[in-house]
């Protein structure tokens, strides 16, 4: 390499590095805020993000506003992100923590849309939110991928009910293999209805009485084989009306 070119190249690299590491300036934050407003991010959310600039720095505010703007540009559900921001600001959560939570939610929605589009050929808003919210809450992506690949052709309400079961039961720490067994039997028998989407309530009630998840699964499968409703599962486990105390299991 030409010796006179080396110093120039070095200076160029240093300049680029410094440019990349420059903090967000107030004017740049204002521009980002304007773009967010124009896109459709709520005024309340933009103002909350901007308020962090005064208490911390423009950089902190920009890190929080960026996921909101990107979510809006991507036409993904933005209300959950705005809610997380409002809660974080109200609780005085550090901006960096808020920004990570918002980015995690955005990434979860992006995964959900990609999964539904490529596997099921749809980006239905309800299904997208079920998957995205579940992933954001820690449900394994592989669980949703498996369910969508297997049952993508089911009618919308039942497909969404199954997704809800995967999400809520996953958040409760219920093994996906058990959830899959219930879903398989329910779909095969034609007994699965939308009422089953809140089956997690049965699981949690049974756990209060030290009933293992496997036993709950066995009872659910037996009820589905008989074409029974979700409300029959706890009685099948030996619960009486007095045990249940009027707990609503279907809605």
CSV table of C-alpha atoms in Angstrom, one decimal:
chain,number,residue,atom,x,y,z
A,1,UNK,CA,0.0,0.0,0.0
A,2,UNK,CA,1.2,3.5,-0.8
A,3,UNK,CA,2.9,5.0,2.3
A,4,UNK,CA,1.2,8.4,1.8
A,5,UNK,CA,-2.2,6.6,1.7
A,6,UNK,CA,-1.8,4.8,5.1
A,7,UNK,CA,-2.1,8.0,7.2
A,8,UNK,CA,-5.1,9.1,5.2
A,9,UNK,CA,-6.8,5.7,5.7
A,10,UNK,CA,-6.0,5.7,9.4
A,11,UNK,CA,-7.5,9.2,9.8
A,12,UNK,CA,-10.6,8.1,7.9
A,13,UNK,CA,-11.1,5.1,10.1
A,14,UNK,CA,-10.7,7.2,13.2
A,15,UNK,CA,-13.2,9.8,11.9
A,16,UNK,CA,-15.8,7.1,11.1
A,17,UNK,CA,-15.4,5.5,14.6
A,18,UNK,CA,-15.9,8.9,16.2
A,19,UNK,CA,-18.9,9.6,14.1
A,20,UNK,CA,-20.5,6.3,15.0
A,21,UNK,CA,-19.9,6.9,18.7
A,22,UNK,CA,-21.2,10.5,18.8
A,23,UNK,CA,-24.0,10.9,21.2
A,24,UNK,CA,-27.5,11.8,20.1
A,25,UNK,CA,-27.9,15.5,20.0
A,26,UNK,CA,-31.1,17.3,21.1
A,27,UNK,CA,-31.8,18.3,17.5
A,28,UNK,CA,-31.6,14.7,16.3
A,29,UNK,CA,-34.0,13.6,19.1
A,30,UNK,CA,-36.4,16.3,18.0
A,31,UNK,CA,-36.3,14.9,14.5
A,32,UNK,CA,-36.9,11.4,15.7
A,33,UNK,CA,-39.8,12.6,17.9
A,34,UNK,CA,-41.3,14.3,14.9
A,35,UNK,CA,-41.0,11.2,12.8
A,36,UNK,CA,-42.6,9.1,15.5
A,37,UNK,CA,-45.6,11.5,15.8
A,38,UNK,CA,-46.0,11.6,12.0
A,39,UNK,CA,-46.0,7.8,11.9
A,40,UNK,CA,-48.7,7.4,14.5
A,41,UNK,CA,-46.9,6.9,17.9
A,42,UNK,CA,-49.2,8.5,20.5
A,43,UNK,CA,-48.4,12.0,21.7
A,44,UNK,CA,-48.3,10.7,25.3
A,45,UNK,CA,-45.6,8.1,24.4
A,46,UNK,CA,-43.5,10.5,22.5
A,47,UNK,CA,-43.6,13.1,25.3
A,48,UNK,CA,-42.7,10.5,27.9
A,49,UNK,CA,-39.7,9.4,25.9
A,50,UNK,CA,-38.7,13.1,25.3
A,51,UNK,CA,-39.0,13.7,29.1
A,52,UNK,CA,-36.1,11.3,29.7
A,53,UNK,CA,-33.8,13.7,27.8
A,54,UNK,CA,-34.2,16.3,30.6
A,55,UNK,CA,-33.7,13.9,33.4
A,56,UNK,CA,-30.9,11.8,31.8
A,57,UNK,CA,-29.7,12.5,28.3
A,58,UNK,CA,-30.9,12.8,24.6
A,59,UNK,CA,-29.2,9.4,24.1
A,60,UNK,CA,-31.3,7.7,26.7
A,61,UNK,CA,-34.5,9.3,25.3
A,62,UNK,CA,-33.5,8.2,21.8
A,63,UNK,CA,-32.9,4.6,22.9
A,64,UNK,CA,-36.4,4.5,24.3
A,65,UNK,CA,-38.1,6.2,21.3
A,66,UNK,CA,-36.3,4.2,18.7
A,67,UNK,CA,-38.2,0.9,19.3
A,68,UNK,CA,-41.5,2.8,19.3
A,69,UNK,CA,-40.7,4.4,15.9
A,70,UNK,CA,-39.5,1.2,14.4
A,71,UNK,CA,-42.6,-0.6,15.6
A,72,UNK,CA,-44.8,2.0,14.0
A,73,UNK,CA,-42.8,1.9,10.7
A,74,UNK,CA,-43.1,-1.9,10.7
A,75,UNK,CA,-46.9,-1.6,11.2
A,76,UNK,CA,-46.7,-3.8,14.3
A,77,UNK,CA,-48.9,-3.5,17.4
A,78,UNK,CA,-47.6,-0.5,19.2
A,79,UNK,CA,-50.0,-0.1,22.1
A,80,UNK,CA,-48.2,-2.8,24.2
A,81,UNK,CA,-44.9,-0.9,23.8
A,82,UNK,CA,-46.6,2.4,24.7
A,83,UNK,CA,-48.0,0.8,27.8
A,84,UNK,CA,-44.6,-0.6,28.9
A,85,UNK,CA,-43.1,2.8,28.4
A,86,UNK,CA,-45.8,4.5,30.5
A,87,UNK,CA,-45.4,1.9,33.3
A,88,UNK,CA,-41.6,2.2,33.2
A,89,UNK,CA,-41.6,6.0,33.4
A,90,UNK,CA,-44.2,6.0,36.2
A,91,UNK,CA,-42.1,3.5,38.2
A,92,UNK,CA,-38.9,5.5,37.5
A,93,UNK,CA,-37.3,2.5,35.8
A,94,UNK,CA,-33.9,3.3,34.3
A,95,UNK,CA,-34.2,4.3,30.6
A,96,UNK,CA,-31.8,1.5,29.5
A,97,UNK,CA,-34.0,-1.1,31.1
A,98,UNK,CA,-37.1,0.4,29.5
A,99,UNK,CA,-35.3,0.5,26.1
A,100,UNK,CA,-34.4,-3.2,26.4
A,101,UNK,CA,-38.0,-4.2,27.3
A,102,UNK,CA,-39.4,-2.2,24.3
A,103,UNK,CA,-36.8,-3.8,21.9
A,104,UNK,CA,-37.6,-7.2,23.2
A,105,UNK,CA,-41.3,-6.7,22.6
A,106,UNK,CA,-40.6,-5.4,19.1
A,107,UNK,CA,-38.3,-8.3,18.3
A,108,UNK,CA,-41.0,-10.7,19.5
A,109,UNK,CA,-43.6,-9.2,17.2
A,110,UNK,CA,-41.2,-9.3,14.3
A,111,UNK,CA,-40.6,-13.0,15.0
A,112,UNK,CA,-44.4,-13.6,15.2
A,113,UNK,CA,-45.1,-11.9,11.9
A,114,UNK,CA,-42.3,-13.8,10.1
A,115,UNK,CA,-43.5,-17.1,11.6
A,116,UNK,CA,-47.1,-16.5,10.6
A,117,UNK,CA,-46.3,-15.2,7.1
A,118,UNK,CA,-43.8,-17.9,6.1
A,119,UNK,CA,-45.6,-20.9,7.8
A,120,UNK,CA,-49.3,-20.0,7.8
A,121,UNK,CA,-49.4,-17.5,5.0
A,122,UNK,CA,-51.1,-14.9,7.1
A,123,UNK,CA,-50.2,-12.0,9.4
A,124,UNK,CA,-53.5,-12.0,11.3
A,125,UNK,CA,-53.4,-9.3,14.0
A,126,UNK,CA,-54.9,-11.4,16.8
A,127,UNK,CA,-52.6,-14.4,16.2
A,128,UNK,CA,-49.6,-12.0,15.8
A,129,UNK,CA,-50.3,-10.5,19.2
A,130,UNK,CA,-50.8,-13.8,20.9
A,131,UNK,CA,-47.5,-15.1,19.6
A,132,UNK,CA,-45.6,-11.9,20.1
A,133,UNK,CA,-46.8,-11.4,23.6
A,134,UNK,CA,-46.1,-15.0,24.5
A,135,UNK,CA,-42.5,-14.8,23.2
A,136,UNK,CA,-41.9,-11.5,25.0
A,137,UNK,CA,-43.1,-13.2,28.2
A,138,UNK,CA,-40.6,-16.1,27.8
A,139,UNK,CA,-42.5,-18.8,25.9
A,140,UNK,CA,-40.1,-20.7,23.7
A,141,UNK,CA,-40.3,-19.7,20.1
A,142,UNK,CA,-40.0,-23.4,19.1
A,143,UNK,CA,-43.3,-24.1,20.8
A,144,UNK,CA,-45.1,-21.6,18.6
A,145,UNK,CA,-43.2,-22.7,15.5
A,146,UNK,CA,-44.3,-26.3,16.1
A,147,UNK,CA,-47.9,-25.4,16.7
A,148,UNK,CA,-48.2,-23.1,13.7
A,149,UNK,CA,-46.5,-25.7,11.4
A,150,UNK,CA,-48.9,-28.4,12.6
A,151,UNK,CA,-52.2,-26.6,12.9
A,152,UNK,CA,-51.9,-23.7,10.5
A,153,UNK,CA,-54.9,-24.9,8.5
A,154,UNK,CA,-57.3,-24.9,11.4
A,155,UNK,CA,-60.2,-22.3,11.4
A,156,UNK,CA,-59.2,-18.9,12.8
A,157,UNK,CA,-60.9,-19.1,16.2
A,158,UNK,CA,-59.6,-22.6,17.0
A,159,UNK,CA,-56.2,-21.7,15.7
A,160,UNK,CA,-56.1,-18.7,17.9
A,161,UNK,CA,-57.4,-20.7,20.9
A,162,UNK,CA,-54.6,-23.2,20.4
A,163,UNK,CA,-52.0,-20.4,20.2
A,164,UNK,CA,-53.5,-19.0,23.4
A,165,UNK,CA,-53.1,-22.3,25.1
A,166,UNK,CA,-49.5,-22.5,24.0
A,167,UNK,CA,-48.8,-19.0,25.2
A,168,UNK,CA,-50.6,-19.0,28.6
A,169,UNK,CA,-49.6,-22.6,29.5
A,170,UNK,CA,-46.1,-21.9,28.5
A,171,UNK,CA,-46.0,-18.8,30.7
A,172,UNK,CA,-47.2,-20.9,33.6
A,173,UNK,CA,-44.3,-23.3,33.1
A,174,UNK,CA,-46.6,-26.1,31.7
A,175,UNK,CA,-44.5,-28.4,29.6
A,176,UNK,CA,-45.2,-27.9,25.9
A,177,UNK,CA,-45.2,-31.7,25.3
A,178,UNK,CA,-48.2,-31.9,27.6
A,179,UNK,CA,-49.9,-28.9,25.9
A,180,UNK,CA,-49.3,-30.6,22.5
A,181,UNK,CA,-50.9,-33.8,23.7
A,182,UNK,CA,-54.0,-32.0,24.8
A,183,UNK,CA,-54.2,-30.1,21.5
A,184,UNK,CA,-53.6,-33.2,19.5
A,185,UNK,CA,-56.4,-35.0,21.2
A,186,UNK,CA,-58.7,-32.0,21.1
A,187,UNK,CA,-58.3,-31.4,17.4
A,188,UNK,CA,-58.3,-35.1,16.5
A,189,UNK,CA,-61.6,-35.7,18.4
A,190,UNK,CA,-63.2,-32.4,17.2
A,191,UNK,CA,-63.9,-31.6,20.9
A,192,UNK,CA,-61.6,-28.6,21.2
A,193,UNK,CA,-63.6,-25.4,21.5
A,194,UNK,CA,-62.6,-21.8,22.1
A,195,UNK,CA,-63.5,-22.3,25.8
A,196,UNK,CA,-60.3,-24.4,26.2
A,197,UNK,CA,-58.0,-21.5,25.5
A,198,UNK,CA,-58.1,-20.6,29.2
A,199,UNK,CA,-57.3,-24.2,30.3
A,200,UNK,CA,-54.4,-22.7,32.2
A,201,UNK,CA,-56.9,-21.8,35.0
A,202,UNK,CA,-57.5,-25.5,35.5
A,203,UNK,CA,-53.8,-26.1,35.7
A,204,UNK,CA,-53.3,-23.4,38.3
A,205,UNK,CA,-56.2,-24.6,40.4
A,206,UNK,CA,-55.0,-28.2,40.3
A,207,UNK,CA,-51.5,-27.1,41.4
A,208,UNK,CA,-53.0,-25.4,44.4
A,209,UNK,CA,-54.0,-28.9,45.5
A,210,UNK,CA,-50.7,-30.5,44.6
A,211,UNK,CA,-52.1,-32.3,41.5
A,212,UNK,CA,-49.3,-32.9,39.0
A,213,UNK,CA,-49.4,-31.5,35.5
A,214,UNK,CA,-49.3,-35.0,34.0
A,215,UNK,CA,-52.5,-36.0,35.9
A,216,UNK,CA,-54.2,-32.8,34.7
A,217,UNK,CA,-53.2,-33.7,31.2
A,218,UNK,CA,-54.6,-37.2,31.5
A,219,UNK,CA,-57.9,-35.8,32.8
A,220,UNK,CA,-58.1,-33.3,30.0
A,221,UNK,CA,-57.5,-35.9,27.3
A,222,UNK,CA,-60.2,-38.2,28.9
A,223,UNK,CA,-62.7,-35.3,28.8
A,224,UNK,CA,-61.8,-34.5,25.2
A,225,UNK,CA,-62.3,-38.1,24.3
A,226,UNK,CA,-65.8,-37.9,25.7
A,227,UNK,CA,-66.5,-34.6,23.9
A,228,UNK,CA,-66.8,-32.8,27.2
A,229,UNK,CA,-66.3,-29.1,28.0
A,230,UNK,CA,-63.2,-27.7,29.8
A,231,UNK,CA,-65.3,-27.3,33.0
A,232,UNK,CA,-65.5,-31.1,33.3
A,233,UNK,CA,-61.7,-31.5,33.9
A,234,UNK,CA,-61.5,-30.5,37.5
A,235,UNK,CA,-64.5,-32.7,38.5
A,236,UNK,CA,-62.7,-35.5,36.6
A,237,UNK,CA,-59.8,-34.9,39.0
A,238,UNK,CA,-62.1,-35.4,42.0
A,239,UNK,CA,-63.0,-31.7,42.7
A,240,UNK,CA,-66.5,-30.9,43.8
A,241,UNK,CA,-68.4,-27.6,43.5
A,242,UNK,CA,-67.4,-26.9,47.1
A,243,UNK,CA,-63.7,-27.4,46.2
A,244,UNK,CA,-64.0,-25.1,43.2
A,245,UNK,CA,-65.7,-22.3,45.1
A,246,UNK,CA,-67.4,-21.0,42.0
A,247,UNK,CA,-64.2,-20.5,40.1
A,248,UNK,CA,-64.9,-19.6,36.5
A,249,UNK,CA,-63.0,-21.8,34.1
A,250,UNK,CA,-64.4,-21.0,30.8
A,251,UNK,CA,-64.2,-17.3,30.5
